[in-house]
Structures are given as structure tokens and as C-alpha cells.
Coordinates of N, CA and C in Angstrom, one line a residue:
X1 N 164.7 212.1 150.5 CA 163.4 211.8 150.9 C 163.0 212.4 152.2
X2 N 164.0 212.5 153.1 CA 163.8 213.0 154.4 C 163.2 214.5 154.3
X3 N 163.9 215.2 153.4 CA 163.5 216.7 153.3 C 162.1 216.8 152.6
X4 N 161.8 215.9 151.7 CA 160.4 215.9 151.2 C 159.4 215.6 152.2
X5 N 159.7 214.6 153.0 CA 158.8 214.2 154.1 C 158.6 215.4 155.1
X6 N 159.6 216.1 155.4 CA 159.6 217.2 156.3 C 158.8 218.4 155.6
X7 N 159.0 218.6 154.3 CA 158.2 219.7 153.6 C 156.7 219.4 153.6
X8 N 156.4 218.1 153.4 CA 155.0 217.7 153.5 C 154.4 217.8 154.9
X9 N 155.2 217.5 155.8 CA 154.8 217.6 157.2 C 154.5 219.0 157.6
X10 N 155.4 219.9 157.1 CA 155.2 221.3 157.4 C 154.0 221.9 156.7
X11 N 153.8 221.5 155.4 CA 152.8 222.0 154.6 C 152.2 220.9 153.7
X12 N 151.1 220.2 154.3 CA 150.6 219.1 153.6 C 149.9 219.4 152.3
X13 N 149.7 220.7 152.0 CA 149.0 221.2 150.8 C 150.0 221.7 149.7
X14 N 151.3 221.3 149.9 CA 152.3 221.7 148.9 C 152.3 220.6 147.8
X15 N 151.7 221.0 146.7 CA 151.6 220.0 145.6 C 152.9 219.7 144.9
X16 N 153.8 220.6 144.9 CA 155.1 220.4 144.4 C 155.9 219.3 145.2
X17 N 155.8 219.4 146.5 CA 156.5 218.4 147.3 C 155.9 217.0 147.1
X18 N 154.6 216.9 146.9 CA 153.9 215.7 146.7 C 154.4 215.1 145.3
X19 N 154.5 216.0 144.3 CA 154.9 215.5 143.0 C 156.4 215.0 143.1
X20 N 157.2 215.8 143.7 CA 158.6 215.3 143.9 C 158.8 214.0 144.6
X21 N 158.0 213.8 145.6 CA 158.0 212.6 146.4 C 157.5 211.4 145.4
X22 N 156.5 211.7 144.6 CA 156.0 210.7 143.7 C 157.1 210.4 142.6
X23 N 157.8 211.4 142.2 CA 158.9 211.1 141.3 C 160.0 210.3 141.9
X24 N 160.3 210.5 143.2 CA 161.3 209.7 143.9 C 160.9 208.3 143.9
X25 N 159.6 208.0 144.3 CA 159.2 206.6 144.3 C 159.2 206.0 142.9
X26 N 158.8 206.8 141.9 CA 158.7 206.3 140.5 C 160.1 205.9 140.0
X27 N 161.1 206.8 140.2 CA 162.4 206.6 139.7 C 163.1 205.4 140.4
X28 N 162.8 205.2 141.7 CA 163.4 204.0 142.4 C 162.7 202.7 141.9
X29 N 161.4 202.8 141.6 CA 160.8 201.6 141.1 C 161.2 201.3 139.7
X30 N 161.6 202.3 138.9 CA 162.0 202.2 137.5 C 163.5 201.7 137.4
X31 N 164.2 201.6 138.5 CA 165.6 201.2 138.4 C 165.8 199.8 138.0
X32 N 166.7 199.5 137.0 CA 166.9 198.1 136.6 C 167.9 197.4 137.6
X33 N 168.0 196.1 137.5 CA 168.9 195.4 138.4 C 170.3 195.8 138.2
X34 N 170.7 196.1 136.9 CA 172.0 196.6 136.6 C 172.3 197.9 137.3
X35 N 171.3 198.8 137.3 CA 171.5 200.1 137.9 C 171.7 199.9 139.5
X36 N 170.9 199.0 140.0 CA 171.0 198.8 141.5 C 172.3 198.2 141.8
X37 N 172.8 197.2 141.0 CA 174.0 196.6 141.3 C 175.2 197.6 141.1
X38 N 175.1 198.4 140.1 CA 176.1 199.5 140.0 C 176.2 200.4 141.2
X39 N 175.0 200.8 141.6 CA 174.9 201.6 142.8 C 175.5 201.0 144.0
X40 N 175.3 199.7 144.2 CA 175.8 199.0 145.4 C 177.3 198.8 145.3
X41 N 177.8 198.5 144.0 CA 179.2 198.2 143.8 C 180.1 199.5 143.8
X42 N 179.7 200.5 143.1 CA 180.6 201.6 142.9 C 180.2 202.8 143.8
X43 N 179.0 203.0 144.1 CA 178.6 204.1 145.0 C 178.5 203.7 146.4
X44 N 178.5 202.4 146.7 CA 178.4 201.9 148.0 C 177.1 202.3 148.7
X45 N 176.0 202.4 147.8 CA 174.7 202.8 148.3 C 173.7 201.7 147.8
X46 N 172.9 201.2 148.8 CA 171.9 200.3 148.4 C 170.6 201.1 148.3
X47 N 170.1 201.3 147.0 CA 168.9 202.2 146.9 C 167.7 201.5 147.5
X48 N 166.8 202.3 148.1 CA 165.6 201.7 148.7 C 164.7 201.3 147.5
X49 N 163.8 200.4 147.9 CA 162.8 199.9 146.9 C 161.8 201.0 146.6
X50 N 161.5 201.2 145.4 CA 160.5 202.2 145.0 C 159.1 201.5 144.8
X51 N 158.1 202.2 144.5 CA 156.8 201.6 144.3 C 156.0 202.5 143.4
X52 N 155.5 201.9 142.3 CA 154.6 202.7 141.4 C 153.3 203.1 142.1
X53 N 152.8 202.2 143.0 CA 151.6 202.5 143.7 C 151.7 203.7 144.6
X54 N 152.9 203.7 145.3 CA 153.1 204.9 146.2 C 153.3 206.2 145.4
X55 N 154.0 206.0 144.2 CA 154.2 207.2 143.3 C 152.9 207.7 142.8
X56 N 152.0 206.8 142.4 CA 150.6 207.2 142.0 C 149.9 207.9 143.1
X57 N 149.9 207.4 144.3 CA 149.2 208.0 145.4 C 149.7 209.4 145.6
X58 N 151.0 209.6 145.5 CA 151.6 211.0 145.7 C 151.2 211.9 144.5
X59 N 151.2 211.4 143.3 CA 150.8 212.2 142.1 C 149.3 212.6 142.2
X60 N 148.5 211.6 142.7 CA 147.1 211.9 142.8 C 146.8 212.9 143.9
X61 N 147.6 212.8 145.0 CA 147.4 213.8 146.1 C 147.8 215.2 145.6
X62 N 148.9 215.3 144.8 CA 149.3 216.6 144.3 C 148.2 217.1 143.3
X63 N 147.7 216.2 142.5 CA 146.7 216.6 141.5 C 145.4 217.1 142.2
X64 N 145.1 216.5 143.3 CA 143.9 216.9 144.1 C 144.1 218.3 144.7
X65 N 145.3 218.7 145.0 CA 145.6 220.0 145.6 C 145.6 221.1 144.5
X66 N 146.3 220.8 143.4 CA 146.3 221.7 142.3 C 146.8 221.0 141.0
X67 N 145.9 220.8 140.1 CA 146.2 220.1 138.9 C 147.2 220.9 138.0
X68 N 148.2 220.2 137.5 CA 149.1 220.8 136.5 C 149.6 219.8 135.6
X69 N 150.1 220.3 134.4 CA 150.3 219.4 133.3 C 151.4 218.4 133.5
X70 N 152.5 218.7 134.2 CA 153.6 217.8 134.4 C 153.1 216.6 135.3
X71 N 152.3 217.0 136.3 CA 151.8 216.0 137.2 C 150.8 215.0 136.5
X72 N 150.0 215.5 135.6 CA 149.1 214.7 134.8 C 149.9 213.7 134.0
X73 N 151.0 214.2 133.4 CA 151.9 213.3 132.6 C 152.5 212.2 133.5
X74 N 152.9 212.5 134.7 CA 153.4 211.6 135.7 C 152.4 210.5 136.0
X75 N 151.1 211.0 136.2 CA 150.0 210.0 136.6 C 149.8 209.1 135.4
X76 N 149.8 209.6 134.2 CA 149.6 208.7 133.0 C 150.7 207.7 132.9
X77 N 152.0 208.1 133.0 CA 153.1 207.2 132.9 C 153.1 206.1 134.0
X78 N 152.7 206.5 135.2 CA 152.6 205.6 136.3 C 151.5 204.6 136.0
X79 N 150.4 205.0 135.6 CA 149.3 204.1 135.2 C 149.7 203.1 134.2
X80 N 150.5 203.6 133.2 CA 151.0 202.7 132.2 C 151.9 201.6 132.8
X81 N 152.8 202.0 133.7 CA 153.7 201.1 134.4 C 152.9 200.1 135.2
X82 N 151.8 200.5 135.8 CA 150.9 199.6 136.5 C 150.0 198.8 135.7
X83 N 150.2 198.9 134.3 CA 149.4 198.1 133.3 C 148.0 198.5 133.3
X84 N 147.6 199.7 133.7 CA 146.3 200.3 133.7 C 146.1 201.1 132.4
X85 N 146.0 200.4 131.3 CA 146.0 201.0 129.9 C 144.9 202.0 129.8
X86 N 143.7 201.7 130.2 CA 142.6 202.6 130.0 C 142.7 203.9 130.8
X87 N 143.2 203.7 132.1 CA 143.4 204.9 132.9 C 144.5 205.8 132.3
X88 N 145.6 205.1 131.8 CA 146.7 205.9 131.2 C 146.2 206.6 130.0
X89 N 145.4 206.0 129.1 CA 144.8 206.6 127.9 C 144.0 207.8 128.3
X90 N 143.2 207.6 129.4 CA 142.3 208.7 129.8 C 143.2 210.0 130.2
X91 N 144.3 209.7 130.9 CA 145.1 210.8 131.3 C 145.8 211.5 130.1
X92 N 146.3 210.6 129.2 CA 147.0 211.2 128.0 C 146.0 212.0 127.2
X93 N 144.7 211.5 127.1 CA 143.7 212.3 126.3 C 143.4 213.6 127.0
X94 N 143.4 213.5 128.4 CA 143.2 214.8 129.1 C 144.3 215.8 128.8
X95 N 145.5 215.3 128.7 CA 146.6 216.2 128.4 C 146.5 216.7 127.0
X96 N 146.1 215.9 126.0 CA 146.0 216.3 124.6 C 144.8 217.3 124.5
X97 N 143.7 217.0 125.1 CA 142.5 217.8 124.9 C 142.3 219.1 125.8
X98 N 142.8 219.0 127.0 CA 142.6 220.1 127.9 C 143.7 221.0 128.2
X99 N 144.9 220.7 127.6 CA 146.0 221.5 127.9 C 146.0 222.8 127.1
X100 N 146.2 223.9 127.8 CA 146.3 225.2 127.2 C 147.8 225.5 127.0
X101 N 148.2 225.7 125.7 CA 149.6 225.9 125.4 C 150.0 227.3 125.8
X102 N 150.8 227.4 126.9 CA 151.3 228.7 127.3 C 152.9 228.7 127.3
X103 N 153.5 227.5 127.3 CA 155.0 227.5 127.3 C 155.4 226.4 126.3
X104 N 156.7 226.3 126.0 CA 157.2 225.3 125.2 C 157.1 223.9 125.8
X105 N 157.2 223.9 127.2 CA 157.0 222.7 127.9 C 155.6 222.1 127.8
X106 N 154.6 223.0 127.8 CA 153.2 222.6 127.5 C 153.0 221.9 126.2
X107 N 153.7 222.5 125.2 CA 153.6 222.0 123.8 C 154.3 220.6 123.8
X108 N 155.4 220.5 124.4 CA 156.1 219.2 124.5 C 155.3 218.1 125.1
X109 N 154.7 218.5 126.2 CA 153.8 217.5 127.0 C 152.6 217.1 126.1
X110 N 152.0 218.0 125.4 CA 150.9 217.6 124.5 C 151.3 216.7 123.4
X111 N 152.5 217.1 122.8 CA 153.0 216.2 121.7 C 153.4 214.8 122.2
X112 N 154.0 214.7 123.4 CA 154.3 213.4 124.0 C 153.0 212.6 124.3
X113 N 152.0 213.3 124.8 CA 150.7 212.6 125.0 C 150.1 212.1 123.7
X114 N 150.2 212.8 122.6 CA 149.7 212.3 121.3 C 150.4 211.1 120.9
X115 N 151.7 211.1 121.1 CA 152.6 209.9 120.7 C 152.1 208.7 121.6
X116 N 151.9 208.9 122.9 CA 151.5 207.8 123.7 C 150.1 207.3 123.3
X117 N 149.2 208.2 123.0 CA 147.9 207.8 122.6 C 148.0 206.9 121.3
X118 N 148.8 207.4 120.4 CA 148.9 206.6 119.1 C 149.5 205.2 119.4
X119 N 150.5 205.1 120.3 CA 151.1 203.9 120.6 C 150.1 202.9 121.3
X120 N 149.3 203.5 122.2 CA 148.4 202.7 123.0 C 147.2 202.3 122.2
X121 N 146.9 203.0 121.2 CA 145.7 202.6 120.4 C 146.0 201.7 119.2
X122 N 147.3 201.6 118.9 CA 147.8 200.7 117.8 C 148.3 199.4 118.5
X123 N 147.6 198.3 118.3 CA 148.0 197.0 119.0 C 149.5 196.6 118.8
X124 N 150.1 196.8 117.6 CA 151.4 196.4 117.4 C 152.4 197.3 118.2
X125 N 152.1 198.6 118.2 CA 152.9 199.5 119.0 C 152.8 199.3 120.5
X126 N 151.5 199.0 120.9 CA 151.3 198.8 122.4 C 152.1 197.6 122.9
X127 N 152.2 196.6 122.0 CA 153.1 195.4 122.4 C 154.5 195.8 122.6
X128 N 155.0 196.7 121.8 CA 156.4 197.2 122.0 C 156.5 198.0 123.3
X129 N 155.5 198.8 123.7 CA 155.6 199.5 124.9 C 155.6 198.5 126.1
X130 N 154.8 197.5 126.0 CA 154.8 196.5 127.1 C 156.2 195.8 127.2
X131 N 156.8 195.5 126.1 CA 158.1 194.8 126.1 C 159.2 195.8 126.7
X132 N 159.2 197.0 126.3 CA 160.2 198.0 126.7 C 160.1 198.6 128.1
X133 N 158.9 199.0 128.4 CA 158.7 199.8 129.6 C 158.1 199.1 130.8
X134 N 157.5 198.0 130.6 CA 156.7 197.4 131.7 C 157.4 196.1 132.0

């Protein structure tokens, strides 16, 4: 995190650094109690607390500098973790409708967005997402 903070300090318009910082916050917030306990017990490291709100702020900052498909997916997943279903759906639809397929990764992101849209619009599948991921 120190190096990401320094990179942003040196170049506040570095959208990649903002996305990486958002991923850092997201992954820490996504850690289970078991993962945290394992980290403390075996690695002798107490992971800092993450925050989906801080992650979203970083992803939005990155998107305001230069929108890109991976960042849009991060925003959508973070909105989902924050239980903002409509905002998440909007971002997944943006991925599905506005993505120009130039690479295999673009295709994979569009396909994943379609899956999330289907799950979020089907009430029985949406309940499963709530139970598993949120």
C-alpha cells in the first residue's frame, strides 16, 4: 500500500495506481475471518481492515481519469458487495452493451457481465448471490 500511495502522490492522474489501490481495499474487505485468523497464526501478520466504500472511491477515481473495462467490472462487483443492486446492474449492462471486443479478456468480461445480469434479474439466483457473496 505504501508504494501505491507514493505512486498516486507522484502522479495523481495514474488510473492504474488508483485501480490497484481499490483492489487492495476490496481484497482486504473480502477476507473471511478464517483467512484473517490463518494470516495471524501462520504468517504472523495482522491484515489491515479493508473497505468496500474506499475501494469504490478508488475505482471511481480511476474511471474518471480513464474508463477501462476491468475497472468497470471492479465498480460493478463493489456495488454488489455494498448491496447497491441497481447501480451494479447499471455497470454490468454498461459492460455488456458498450464493450468493444478487442481481446480475449474483453470477451471474458462481457460474458461475466451477462452472467451477473442474469443472476441479478432472476429473483431466485439473486438470493443465492446474497447468501454467497454478501
